[in-house]
């Protein structure tokens, strides 16, 4: 395991964690048929960004994902008062899409670039670049679902 530097942590928050949190929140809102042009999204994304610092804690692999799932659901409930079961379903769907996308493209991308996973994870710029495919996937999901919601009059 490597030790992250303070500038590296800040870069990771700005380059990966905030965009990822923003797009995840947008996707959750669109899956819940909530308006994605809402200031609540920014507030939730900022809280979720700082919650991403749990990855710095010495905890077992995967526990940080559970914490991030619970925190995103809690923040969404706090700001929207939407039904908790629907929130969890939307959050779990987003995390399942992220995991599936990473399983599909991570190894071929590592082979293509000749990089090792540890190198990518240690560099906030590379980590953000490797997160870009699933971030774009979630953004497309959020925008398409939001468009569908607006056309059908489902937006609350």
Coordinates of N, CA, C and O in Angstrom, one line a residue:
X1 N 0.8 -1.2 0.0 CA 0.0 0.0 0.0 C 0.9 1.2 0.0 O 2.0 1.2 0.6
X2 N 0.5 2.3 -0.6 CA 1.2 3.5 -0.7 C 0.7 4.5 0.2 O -0.5 4.5 0.6
X3 N 1.4 5.6 0.4 CA 1.0 6.7 1.3 C 0.7 7.9 0.4 O 1.6 8.3 -0.4
X4 N -0.5 8.4 0.4 CA -0.9 9.5 -0.4 C -0.4 10.8 0.2 O -0.4 11.0 1.4
X5 N 0.0 11.7 -0.7 CA 0.5 13.0 -0.2 C -0.7 14.0 -0.2 O -1.8 13.7 -0.8
X6 N -0.6 15.1 0.5 CA -1.7 16.0 0.6 C -2.1 16.6 -0.8 O -3.3 16.6 -1.1
X7 N -1.1 17.0 -1.6 CA -1.6 17.5 -2.9 C -2.2 16.4 -3.8 O -3.2 16.6 -4.5
X8 N -1.8 15.1 -3.6 CA -2.4 14.0 -4.3 C -3.8 13.8 -3.9 O -4.7 13.5 -4.7
X9 N -4.1 14.0 -2.6 CA -5.4 13.8 -2.1 C -6.3 14.9 -2.7 O -7.5 14.7 -3.1
X10 N -5.8 16.1 -2.7 CA -6.6 17.3 -3.3 C -6.9 17.0 -4.7 O -8.0 17.2 -5.2
X11 N -5.9 16.6 -5.5 CA -6.1 16.3 -6.9 C -7.1 15.3 -7.1 O -7.9 15.3 -8.0
X12 N -7.0 14.2 -6.3 CA -8.0 13.1 -6.4 C -9.4 13.6 -6.2 O -10.3 13.2 -6.8
X13 N -9.6 14.4 -5.1 CA -10.9 15.0 -4.8 C -11.4 15.8 -6.0 O -12.6 15.7 -6.3
X14 N -10.6 16.6 -6.6 CA -11.0 17.5 -7.7 C -11.2 16.8 -9.0 O -12.1 17.1 -9.7
X15 N -10.3 15.9 -9.3 CA -10.3 15.2 -10.6 C -11.2 14.0 -10.7 O -11.7 13.7 -11.8
X16 N -11.3 13.2 -9.6 CA -12.1 12.0 -9.7 C -13.3 12.1 -8.8 O -14.4 11.9 -9.2
X17 N -13.1 12.3 -7.5 CA -14.1 12.2 -6.5 C -15.3 13.1 -6.7 O -16.4 12.7 -6.7
X18 N -15.0 14.4 -7.0 CA -16.1 15.4 -7.2 C -16.9 15.1 -8.5 O -18.1 15.0 -8.4
X19 N -16.2 14.9 -9.6 CA -17.0 14.6 -10.8 C -17.8 13.3 -10.7 O -19.0 13.2 -11.1
X20 N -17.2 12.3 -10.1 CA -17.9 11.0 -9.9 C -19.1 11.1 -9.0 O -20.1 10.6 -9.2
X21 N -18.9 11.9 -7.9 CA -20.0 12.1 -6.9 C -21.1 12.9 -7.6 O -22.3 12.6 -7.4
X22 N -20.8 13.9 -8.4 CA -21.8 14.7 -9.1 C -22.6 13.9 -10.0 O -23.8 13.9 -10.0
X23 N -21.9 13.1 -10.8 CA -22.6 12.2 -11.8 C -23.4 11.1 -11.1 O -24.5 10.8 -11.6
X24 N -22.9 10.5 -10.1 CA -23.6 9.5 -9.3 C -24.9 10.1 -8.8 O -26.0 9.5 -8.8
X25 N -24.8 11.3 -8.2 CA -26.0 12.0 -7.6 C -27.0 12.3 -8.7 O -28.2 12.1 -8.5
X26 N -26.5 12.8 -9.9 CA -27.4 13.1 -11.0 C -28.1 11.8 -11.4 O -29.3 11.8 -11.7
X27 N -27.4 10.7 -11.5 CA -28.0 9.4 -11.9 C -29.1 9.0 -10.9 O -30.1 8.5 -11.3
X28 N -28.7 9.1 -9.6 CA -29.7 8.7 -8.6 C -31.0 9.6 -8.7 O -32.1 9.1 -8.6
X29 N -30.8 10.9 -8.8 CA -31.9 11.8 -9.0 C -32.8 11.4 -10.2 O -34.0 11.4 -10.1
X30 N -32.1 11.1 -11.3 CA -32.9 10.8 -12.5 C -33.6 9.5 -12.3 O -34.8 9.3 -12.8
X31 N -33.0 8.5 -11.7 CA -33.7 7.2 -11.4 C -34.9 7.4 -10.5 O -35.8 6.6 -10.5
X32 N -34.8 8.4 -9.6 CA -35.9 8.6 -8.7 C -36.9 9.6 -9.3 O -37.8 10.0 -8.6
X33 N -36.7 9.9 -10.5 CA -37.6 10.9 -11.2 C -37.6 12.3 -10.6 O -38.6 13.0 -10.6
X34 N -36.5 12.7 -10.0 CA -36.3 14.0 -9.5 C -35.6 14.9 -10.5 O -34.8 14.4 -11.3
X35 N -35.9 16.2 -10.4 CA -35.3 17.2 -11.3 C -33.7 17.2 -11.0 O -33.3 17.4 -9.9
X36 N -33.0 17.0 -12.1 CA -31.5 17.1 -12.0 C -30.9 18.5 -12.0 O -29.8 18.7 -11.8
X37 N -31.8 19.5 -12.3 CA -31.3 20.9 -12.3 C -31.6 21.5 -10.9 O -32.3 22.5 -10.8
X38 N -31.2 20.8 -9.9 CA -31.5 21.2 -8.6 C -30.2 21.5 -7.8 O -29.2 20.7 -7.9
X39 N -30.2 22.4 -6.9 CA -29.0 22.7 -6.1 C -28.7 21.6 -5.1 O -27.6 21.5 -4.6
X40 N -29.7 20.8 -4.8 CA -29.5 19.7 -3.9 C -28.5 18.8 -4.4 O -27.8 18.2 -3.6
X41 N -28.4 18.6 -5.7 CA -27.4 17.7 -6.3 C -26.0 18.2 -6.0 O -25.2 17.3 -5.6
X42 N -25.8 19.4 -6.1 CA -24.5 20.0 -5.7 C -24.1 19.8 -4.3 O -23.0 19.4 -3.9
X43 N -25.1 20.0 -3.4 CA -24.8 19.8 -2.0 C -24.5 18.3 -1.7 O -23.5 18.0 -0.9
X44 N -25.3 17.4 -2.2 CA -25.1 16.0 -2.0 C -23.7 15.6 -2.6 O -23.0 14.8 -2.0
X45 N -23.4 16.1 -3.8 CA -22.1 15.7 -4.4 C -21.0 16.2 -3.6 O -19.9 15.5 -3.5
X46 N -21.0 17.4 -3.0 CA -19.9 17.9 -2.2 C -19.8 17.0 -0.9 O -18.7 16.7 -0.5
X47 N -20.9 16.7 -0.3 CA -20.8 15.8 0.9 C -20.2 14.5 0.5 O -19.4 13.9 1.3
X48 N -20.7 13.9 -0.6 CA -20.2 12.6 -1.0 C -18.7 12.7 -1.4 O -18.0 11.7 -1.1
X49 N -18.3 13.8 -1.9 CA -16.9 14.0 -2.3 C -16.0 13.9 -1.1 O -15.0 13.2 -1.0
X50 N -16.4 14.6 0.0 CA -15.6 14.5 1.2 C -15.7 13.2 1.9 O -14.8 12.7 2.6
X51 N -16.9 12.5 1.7 CA -17.0 11.1 2.3 C -16.1 10.2 1.6 O -15.7 9.2 2.2
X52 N -15.7 10.5 0.3 CA -14.7 9.6 -0.4 C -13.4 9.5 0.3 O -12.6 8.7 -0.1
X53 N -13.1 10.4 1.3 CA -11.9 10.3 2.0 C -11.8 9.1 2.8 O -10.7 8.8 3.3
X54 N -12.9 8.3 3.0 CA -12.8 7.0 3.7 C -11.8 6.1 3.0 O -11.3 5.2 3.7
X55 N -11.5 6.3 1.8 CA -10.6 5.4 1.1 C -9.2 5.5 1.7 O -8.3 4.6 1.5
X56 N -8.9 6.6 2.5 CA -7.6 6.8 3.1 C -7.5 6.0 4.4 O -6.4 5.8 5.0
X57 N -8.7 5.5 4.9 CA -8.7 4.8 6.2 C -8.1 3.4 6.0 O -8.4 2.7 5.0
X58 N -7.5 2.8 7.0 CA -7.0 1.5 6.9 C -8.1 0.4 7.2 O -8.1 -0.2 8.3
X59 N -9.0 0.3 6.3 CA -10.1 -0.6 6.4 C -10.0 -1.7 5.4 O -9.4 -1.5 4.3
X60 N -10.7 -2.8 5.6 CA -10.7 -3.9 4.6 C -11.2 -3.5 3.2 O -12.1 -2.6 3.1
X61 N -10.7 -4.1 2.2 CA -11.1 -3.8 0.8 C -12.6 -4.0 0.7 O -13.2 -5.0 1.1
X62 N -13.3 -3.0 0.1 CA -14.7 -3.1 -0.1 C -15.6 -2.4 0.9 O -16.7 -2.1 0.6
X63 N -15.0 -2.2 2.1 CA -15.8 -1.6 3.2 C -16.1 -0.1 2.8 O -17.1 0.4 3.1
X64 N -15.1 0.5 2.1 CA -15.3 1.9 1.7 C -16.5 2.0 0.7 O -17.2 3.0 0.8
X65 N -16.7 1.0 -0.1 CA -17.8 1.0 -1.0 C -19.1 0.9 -0.3 O -20.1 1.6 -0.6
X66 N -19.2 0.1 0.8 CA -20.4 0.0 1.6 C -20.7 1.4 2.2 O -21.8 1.9 2.3
X67 N -19.6 2.0 2.8 CA -19.8 3.3 3.4 C -20.3 4.3 2.4 O -21.2 5.1 2.7
X68 N -19.7 4.3 1.2 CA -20.1 5.3 0.2 C -21.6 5.0 -0.3 O -22.3 6.0 -0.6
X69 N -22.0 3.8 -0.4 CA -23.4 3.5 -0.7 C -24.3 4.0 0.4 O -25.3 4.7 0.1
X70 N -24.0 3.7 1.6 CA -24.8 4.2 2.7 C -24.9 5.7 2.8 O -25.9 6.3 3.0
X71 N -23.7 6.3 2.6 CA -23.7 7.8 2.7 C -24.5 8.5 1.6 O -25.2 9.4 1.8
X72 N -24.3 8.0 0.4 CA -25.1 8.6 -0.7 C -26.6 8.4 -0.5 O -27.4 9.3 -0.8
X73 N -27.0 7.2 0.0 CA -28.4 7.0 0.3 C -28.9 7.9 1.4 O -30.0 8.5 1.3
X74 N -28.1 8.1 2.4 CA -28.4 8.9 3.5 C -28.5 10.4 3.1 O -29.5 11.1 3.5
X75 N -27.6 10.9 2.3 CA -27.6 12.3 1.9 C -28.8 12.5 1.0 O -29.4 13.6 1.1
X76 N -29.1 11.6 0.1 CA -30.2 11.7 -0.8 C -31.5 11.8 0.0 O -32.4 12.6 -0.2
X77 N -31.6 10.9 1.0 CA -32.8 10.9 1.8 C -32.9 12.2 2.6 O -34.0 12.8 2.7
X78 N -31.8 12.7 3.1 CA -31.8 13.9 3.9 C -32.3 15.1 3.1 O -33.0 16.0 3.6
X79 N -31.8 15.2 1.8 CA -32.2 16.4 1.0 C -33.5 16.3 0.2 O -34.0 17.3 -0.2
X80 N -33.9 15.0 0.0 CA -35.1 14.9 -0.9 C -36.3 14.3 -0.2 O -37.4 14.5 -0.7
X81 N -36.2 13.6 0.9 CA -37.3 12.9 1.6 C -37.9 11.9 0.7 O -39.1 11.5 0.9
X82 N -37.2 11.4 -0.3 CA -37.7 10.4 -1.2 C -37.8 9.1 -0.4 O -37.2 8.9 0.7
X83 N -38.5 8.1 -0.9 CA -38.7 6.8 -0.2 C -37.3 6.1 -0.1 O -36.7 5.9 -1.1
X84 N -36.9 5.7 1.1 CA -35.6 5.1 1.3 C -35.4 3.9 0.5 O -34.3 3.7 0.0
X85 N -36.4 3.0 0.3 CA -36.2 1.8 -0.5 C -35.9 2.1 -1.9 O -35.0 1.5 -2.6
X86 N -36.5 3.1 -2.5 CA -36.2 3.5 -3.9 C -34.9 4.2 -4.0 O -34.2 4.0 -5.0
X87 N -34.5 4.9 -3.0 CA -33.1 5.5 -3.0 C -32.1 4.4 -3.0 O -31.1 4.5 -3.8
X88 N -32.2 3.5 -2.1 CA -31.3 2.4 -2.1 C -31.2 1.6 -3.4 O -30.1 1.3 -3.9
X89 N -32.3 1.4 -4.0 CA -32.4 0.7 -5.3 C -31.6 1.5 -6.3 O -30.8 1.0 -7.1
X90 N -31.8 2.8 -6.4 CA -31.1 3.7 -7.3 C -29.6 3.7 -7.1 O -28.8 3.6 -8.0
X91 N -29.2 3.9 -5.8 CA -27.8 3.9 -5.5 C -27.1 2.6 -5.8 O -26.1 2.6 -6.4
X92 N -27.8 1.5 -5.4 CA -27.2 0.2 -5.7 C -27.1 -0.1 -7.2 O -26.1 -0.6 -7.7
X93 N -28.1 0.4 -8.0 CA -28.0 0.3 -9.5 C -26.8 1.1 -10.0 O -26.0 0.6 -10.8
X94 N -26.6 2.3 -9.5 CA -25.4 3.1 -9.9 C -24.1 2.4 -9.6 O -23.2 2.3 -10.4
X95 N -24.0 1.9 -8.4 CA -22.7 1.2 -8.0 C -22.6 -0.1 -8.8 O -21.4 -0.5 -9.1
X96 N -23.6 -0.8 -9.1 CA -23.5 -2.0 -9.9 C -23.1 -1.7 -11.3 O -22.3 -2.4 -11.9
X97 N -23.6 -0.6 -11.8 CA -23.1 -0.1 -13.2 C -21.6 0.2 -13.1 O -20.9 -0.2 -14.1
X98 N -21.2 0.9 -12.1 CA -19.8 1.2 -12.0 C -18.9 -0.1 -11.9 O -17.9 -0.2 -12.6
X99 N -19.3 -1.0 -11.0 CA -18.6 -2.2 -10.9 C -18.5 -3.0 -12.2 O -17.5 -3.5 -12.6
X100 N -19.7 -3.1 -12.9 CA -19.7 -3.9 -14.1 C -18.8 -3.2 -15.2 O -18.1 -3.9 -15.9
X101 N -18.9 -1.9 -15.3 CA -18.1 -1.2 -16.3 C -16.6 -1.4 -16.0 O -15.8 -1.6 -16.9
X102 N -16.2 -1.3 -14.7 CA -14.8 -1.5 -14.3 C -14.4 -2.9 -14.7 O -13.2 -3.1 -15.1
X103 N -15.2 -3.9 -14.4 CA -14.9 -5.2 -14.7 C -14.6 -5.4 -16.2 O -13.8 -6.2 -16.6
X104 N -15.4 -4.7 -17.0 CA -15.3 -4.9 -18.5 C -14.1 -4.2 -19.1 O -13.4 -4.8 -19.9
X105 N -13.8 -3.0 -18.6 CA -12.8 -2.2 -19.3 C -11.5 -2.1 -18.6 O -10.4 -1.8 -19.2
X106 N -11.4 -2.3 -17.3 CA -10.2 -2.1 -16.5 C -9.0 -2.9 -17.0 O -7.9 -2.3 -17.3
X107 N -9.1 -4.2 -17.1 CA -8.0 -5.0 -17.5 C -7.5 -4.8 -18.9 O -6.3 -4.6 -19.2
X108 N -8.5 -4.7 -19.9 CA -8.0 -4.4 -21.2 C -7.3 -3.0 -21.3 O -6.3 -2.9 -22.0
X109 N -7.8 -2.0 -20.6 CA -7.1 -0.7 -20.6 C -5.8 -0.8 -19.9 O -4.8 -0.1 -20.4
X110 N -5.6 -1.5 -18.8 CA -4.3 -1.7 -18.2 C -3.4 -2.4 -19.2 O -2.2 -2.0 -19.3
X111 N -3.8 -3.4 -19.9 CA -3.0 -4.1 -20.9 C -2.6 -3.2 -22.0 O -1.5 -3.2 -22.5
X112 N -3.5 -2.4 -22.5 CA -3.3 -1.5 -23.6 C -2.2 -0.4 -23.2 O -1.4 -0.1 -24.0
X113 N -2.3 0.1 -22.0 CA -1.4 1.1 -21.5 C -0.1 0.6 -21.0 O 0.9 1.3 -20.9
X114 N -0.1 -0.7 -20.6 CA 1.1 -1.3 -20.0 C 1.3 -0.8 -18.5 O 2.4 -1.0 -18.0
X115 N 0.3 -0.3 -17.9 CA 0.4 0.1 -16.5 C -0.1 -0.9 -15.6 O -0.8 -1.8 -16.0
X116 N 0.4 -0.9 -14.4 CA -0.1 -1.7 -13.3 C -1.2 -1.0 -12.5 O -1.2 0.2 -12.5
X117 N -2.1 -1.8 -11.9 CA -3.2 -1.2 -11.1 C -2.6 -0.3 -10.0 O -3.2 0.8 -9.8
X118 N -1.6 -0.7 -9.4 CA -1.0 0.1 -8.3 C -0.5 1.5 -8.8 O -0.6 2.5 -8.1
X119 N 0.1 1.5 -10.0 CA 0.5 2.7 -10.6 C -0.6 3.7 -10.8 O -0.5 4.9 -10.6
X120 N -1.7 3.1 -11.4 CA -2.9 3.9 -11.7 C -3.5 4.5 -10.4 O -3.8 5.7 -10.3
X121 N -3.6 3.6 -9.4 CA -4.3 4.1 -8.2 C -3.4 5.1 -7.4 O -3.9 6.0 -6.8
X122 N -2.1 5.0 -7.5 CA -1.2 5.9 -6.8 C -1.2 7.3 -7.5 O -0.8 8.3 -6.8
X123 N -1.6 7.4 -8.7 CA -1.5 8.7 -9.4 C -2.9 9.2 -9.6 O -3.7 8.6 -10.3
X124 N -3.2 10.4 -9.0 CA -4.6 10.9 -9.1 C -5.0 11.2 -10.5 O -6.2 11.1 -10.9
X125 N -4.1 11.6 -11.4 CA -4.4 11.9 -12.8 C -4.8 10.7 -13.5 O -5.8 10.7 -14.3
X126 N -4.0 9.6 -13.4 CA -4.3 8.3 -14.0 C -5.6 7.7 -13.4 O -6.4 7.2 -14.2
X127 N -5.8 7.8 -12.2 CA -7.0 7.3 -11.5 C -8.2 8.0 -12.1 O -9.2 7.4 -12.4
X128 N -8.1 9.3 -12.3 CA -9.3 10.1 -12.9 C -9.5 9.6 -14.3 O -10.6 9.5 -14.8
X129 N -8.4 9.4 -15.0 CA -8.5 9.0 -16.4 C -9.2 7.6 -16.5 O -10.0 7.4 -17.4
X130 N -8.8 6.7 -15.6 CA -9.4 5.4 -15.7 C -10.8 5.3 -15.2 O -11.6 4.4 -15.5
X131 N -11.2 6.4 -14.4 CA -12.6 6.5 -14.0 C -13.5 7.1 -15.0 O -14.7 7.0 -14.9
X132 N -12.9 7.7 -16.0 CA -13.7 8.5 -17.0 C -14.7 7.6 -17.7 O -15.9 8.1 -17.9
X133 N -14.4 6.4 -18.2 CA -15.5 5.6 -18.9 C -16.7 5.4 -18.1 O -17.8 5.6 -18.6
X134 N -16.6 5.0 -16.8 CA -17.9 4.8 -16.1 C -18.5 6.1 -15.6 O -19.7 6.1 -15.5
X135 N -17.7 7.1 -15.5 CA -18.3 8.4 -15.2 C -19.2 8.9 -16.4 O -20.3 9.4 -16.2
X136 N -18.7 8.7 -17.6 CA -19.4 9.1 -18.8 C -20.7 8.2 -18.9 O -21.7 8.7 -19.3
X137 N -20.5 6.9 -18.6 CA -21.7 6.0 -18.7 C -22.8 6.5 -17.7 O -23.9 6.5 -18.1
X138 N -22.4 6.8 -16.5 CA -23.4 7.3 -15.6 C -24.0 8.6 -16.0 O -25.2 8.9 -15.8
X139 N -23.2 9.5 -16.6 CA -23.7 10.8 -17.1 C -24.7 10.6 -18.2 O -25.8 11.2 -18.2
X140 N -24.4 9.7 -19.1 CA -25.3 9.4 -20.2 C -26.6 8.8 -19.6 O -27.7 9.2 -20.0
X141 N -26.5 7.9 -18.6 CA -27.7 7.3 -18.0 C -28.5 8.4 -17.4 O -29.8 8.5 -17.6
X142 N -27.9 9.3 -16.6 CA -28.6 10.4 -16.0 C -29.3 11.3 -17.0 O -30.5 11.6 -16.8
X143 N -28.6 11.7 -18.0 CA -29.2 12.6 -19.0 C -30.3 11.9 -19.8 O -31.4 12.6 -20.1
X144 N -30.1 10.7 -20.2 CA -31.2 10.0 -21.0 C -32.4 9.7 -20.1 O -33.5 10.0 -20.6
X145 N -32.2 9.3 -18.9 CA -33.3 9.1 -18.0 C -34.1 10.4 -17.7 O -35.3 10.4 -17.6
X146 N -33.3 11.4 -17.5 CA -33.9 12.7 -17.2 C -34.7 13.2 -18.4 O -35.8 13.7 -18.3
X147 N -34.2 13.0 -19.6 CA -34.9 13.4 -20.9 C -36.2 12.6 -20.9 O -37.3 13.1 -21.2
X148 N -36.1 11.3 -20.7 CA -37.3 10.4 -20.7 C -38.3 10.9 -19.6 O -39.5 10.9 -19.9
X149 N -37.8 11.2 -18.4 CA -38.7 11.7 -17.4 C -39.5 13.0 -17.8 O -40.6 13.1 -17.5
X150 N -38.7 13.9 -18.4 CA -39.4 15.1 -18.8 C -40.4 14.9 -19.9 O -41.5 15.5 -19.9
X151 N -40.1 14.0 -20.9 CA -41.0 13.8 -22.0 C -42.3 13.1 -21.5 O -43.4 13.3 -22.0
X152 N -42.2 12.2 -20.5 CA -43.3 11.5 -19.9 C -44.0 12.3 -18.8 O -45.0 11.8 -18.2
X153 N -43.4 13.4 -18.4 CA -44.0 14.2 -17.3 C -43.8 13.6 -16.0 O -44.7 13.7 -15.1
X154 N -42.7 12.8 -15.8 CA -42.5 12.1 -14.5 C -41.7 12.9 -13.5 O -41.5 12.4 -12.4
X155 N -41.1 14.0 -13.9 CA -40.2 14.7 -13.0 C -41.0 15.4 -11.9 O -42.0 16.0 -12.1
X156 N -40.5 15.1 -10.7 CA -41.1 15.7 -9.5 C -40.5 17.1 -9.1 O -39.3 17.2 -9.3

